[in-house]
Short mmCIF file of C-alpha atoms in Angstrom, two decimals:
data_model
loop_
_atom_site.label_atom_id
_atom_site.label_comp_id
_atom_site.label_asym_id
_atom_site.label_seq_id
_atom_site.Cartn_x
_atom_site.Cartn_y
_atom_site.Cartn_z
CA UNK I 791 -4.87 25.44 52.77
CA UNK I 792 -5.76 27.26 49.52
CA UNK I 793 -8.86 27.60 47.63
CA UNK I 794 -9.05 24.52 44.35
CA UNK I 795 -8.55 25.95 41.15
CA UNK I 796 -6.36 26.16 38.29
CA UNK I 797 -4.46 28.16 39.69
CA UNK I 798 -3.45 26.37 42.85
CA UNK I 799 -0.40 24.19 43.31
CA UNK I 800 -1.83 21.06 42.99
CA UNK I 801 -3.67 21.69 39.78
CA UNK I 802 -0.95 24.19 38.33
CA UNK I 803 0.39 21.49 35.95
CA UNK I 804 -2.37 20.35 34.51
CA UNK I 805 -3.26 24.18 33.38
CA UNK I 806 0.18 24.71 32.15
CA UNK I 807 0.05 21.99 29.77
CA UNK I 808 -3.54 22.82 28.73
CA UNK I 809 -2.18 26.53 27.87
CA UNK I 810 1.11 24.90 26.25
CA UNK I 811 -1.46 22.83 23.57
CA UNK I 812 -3.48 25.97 23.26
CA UNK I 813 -0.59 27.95 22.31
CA UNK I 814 1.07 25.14 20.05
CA UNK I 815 -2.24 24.47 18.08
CA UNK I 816 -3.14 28.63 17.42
CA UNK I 817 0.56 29.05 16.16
CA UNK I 818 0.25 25.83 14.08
CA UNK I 819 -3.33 27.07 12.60
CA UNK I 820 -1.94 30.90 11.90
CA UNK I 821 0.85 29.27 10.00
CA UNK I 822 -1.00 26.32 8.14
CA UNK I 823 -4.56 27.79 8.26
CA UNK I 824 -5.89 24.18 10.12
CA UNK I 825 -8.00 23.68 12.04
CA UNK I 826 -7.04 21.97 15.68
CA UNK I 827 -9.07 20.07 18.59
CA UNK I 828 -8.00 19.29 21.95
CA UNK I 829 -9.92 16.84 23.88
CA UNK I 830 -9.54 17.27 27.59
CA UNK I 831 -10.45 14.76 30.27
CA UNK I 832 -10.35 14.97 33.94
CA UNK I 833 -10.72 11.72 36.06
CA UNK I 834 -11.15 12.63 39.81
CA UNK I 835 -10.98 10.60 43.25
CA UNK I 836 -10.08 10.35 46.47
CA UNK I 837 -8.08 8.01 48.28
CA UNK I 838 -8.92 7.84 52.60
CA UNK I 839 -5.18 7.83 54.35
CA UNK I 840 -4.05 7.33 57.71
CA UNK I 841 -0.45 8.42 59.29
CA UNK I 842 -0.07 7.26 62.94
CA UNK I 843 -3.36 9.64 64.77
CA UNK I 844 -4.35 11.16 61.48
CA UNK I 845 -6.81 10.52 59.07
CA UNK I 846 -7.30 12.69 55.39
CA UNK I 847 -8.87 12.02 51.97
CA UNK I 848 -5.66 12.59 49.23
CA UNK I 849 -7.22 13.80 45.83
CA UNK I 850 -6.47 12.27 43.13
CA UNK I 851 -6.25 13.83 39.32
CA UNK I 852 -6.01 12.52 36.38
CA UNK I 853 -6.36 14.05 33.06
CA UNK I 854 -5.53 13.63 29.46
CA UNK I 855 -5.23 16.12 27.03
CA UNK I 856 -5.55 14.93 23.13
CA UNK I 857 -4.47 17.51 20.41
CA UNK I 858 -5.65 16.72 16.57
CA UNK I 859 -4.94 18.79 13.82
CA UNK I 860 -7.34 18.20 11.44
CA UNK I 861 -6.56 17.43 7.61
CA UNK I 862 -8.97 18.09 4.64
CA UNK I 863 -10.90 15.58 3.95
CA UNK I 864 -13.08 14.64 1.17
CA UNK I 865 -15.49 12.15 1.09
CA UNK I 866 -18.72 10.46 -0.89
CA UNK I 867 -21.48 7.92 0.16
CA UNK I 868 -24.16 7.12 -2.34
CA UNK I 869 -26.61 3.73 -2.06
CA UNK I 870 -26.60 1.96 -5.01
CA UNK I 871 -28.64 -1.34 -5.68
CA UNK I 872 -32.48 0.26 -5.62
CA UNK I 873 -34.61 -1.09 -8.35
CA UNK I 874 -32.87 -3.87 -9.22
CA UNK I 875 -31.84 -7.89 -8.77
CA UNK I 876 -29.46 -9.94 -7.87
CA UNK I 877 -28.56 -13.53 -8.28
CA UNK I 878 -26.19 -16.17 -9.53
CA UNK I 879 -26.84 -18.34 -12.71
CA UNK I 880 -25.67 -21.93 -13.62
CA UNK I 881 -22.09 -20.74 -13.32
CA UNK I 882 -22.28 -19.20 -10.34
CA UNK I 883 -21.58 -15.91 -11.12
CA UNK I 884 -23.44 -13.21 -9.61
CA UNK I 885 -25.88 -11.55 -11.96
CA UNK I 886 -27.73 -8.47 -11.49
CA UNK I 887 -30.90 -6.96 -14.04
CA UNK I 888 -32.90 -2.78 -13.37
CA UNK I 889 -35.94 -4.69 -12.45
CA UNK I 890 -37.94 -2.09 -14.39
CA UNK I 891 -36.75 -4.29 -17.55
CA UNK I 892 -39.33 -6.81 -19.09
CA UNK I 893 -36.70 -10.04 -19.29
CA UNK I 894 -35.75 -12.32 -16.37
CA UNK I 895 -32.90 -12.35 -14.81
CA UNK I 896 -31.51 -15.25 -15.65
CA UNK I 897 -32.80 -15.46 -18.92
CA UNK I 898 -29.56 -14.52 -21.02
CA UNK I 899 -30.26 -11.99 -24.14
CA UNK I 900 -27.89 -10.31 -26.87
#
């Protein structure tokens, strides 16, 4: 028997590859000057077992590890439509009007 950690045999694989997507993503953001994530996830469980006279409970891990180098990334959001109308006339084409002005919106002016 031997103490549960990251360093025992059973979860020695899972901390290999955890060090292997540290190591790739550092190299990748001293070269590139990214930035990286990893998302790590660890499902555990137990399963009950029996083998002729013996019972045990058989652990049971499952994990996912998710690397993303992030990109630059630009973006906008504005809200446009405040102060003003919006219907369709006769046609029924879609007509808006700044409802601070003094004419309808469906009235039609040069």
């Amino acid at each position: 028997m031997e103490e549960l950690n990251l360093d025992s045999e059973l979860l020695e694989p899972m901390k290999e590859r955890l060090e292997q997507s540290i190591d790739m993503l550092t190299k990748n953001a001293i070269l590139t000057k990214k930035e990286s994530e990893i998302t790590f996830k660890i499902n555990i469980g137990v399963t009950k077992r029996k083998d002729k006279d013996k019972e045990w409970l058989e652990p049971r891990f499952e994990y996912k590890i998710d690397e993303k180098i992030k990109e630059a990334k630009n973006s906008y959001k504005n809200d446009l439509g405040r102060n003003y109308q919006i219907g369709l006339d006769d046609d029924n084409n879609i007509l808006v009007q700044n409802i601070n002005k003094q004419t309808s919106l469906f009235e039609r002016g040069e």
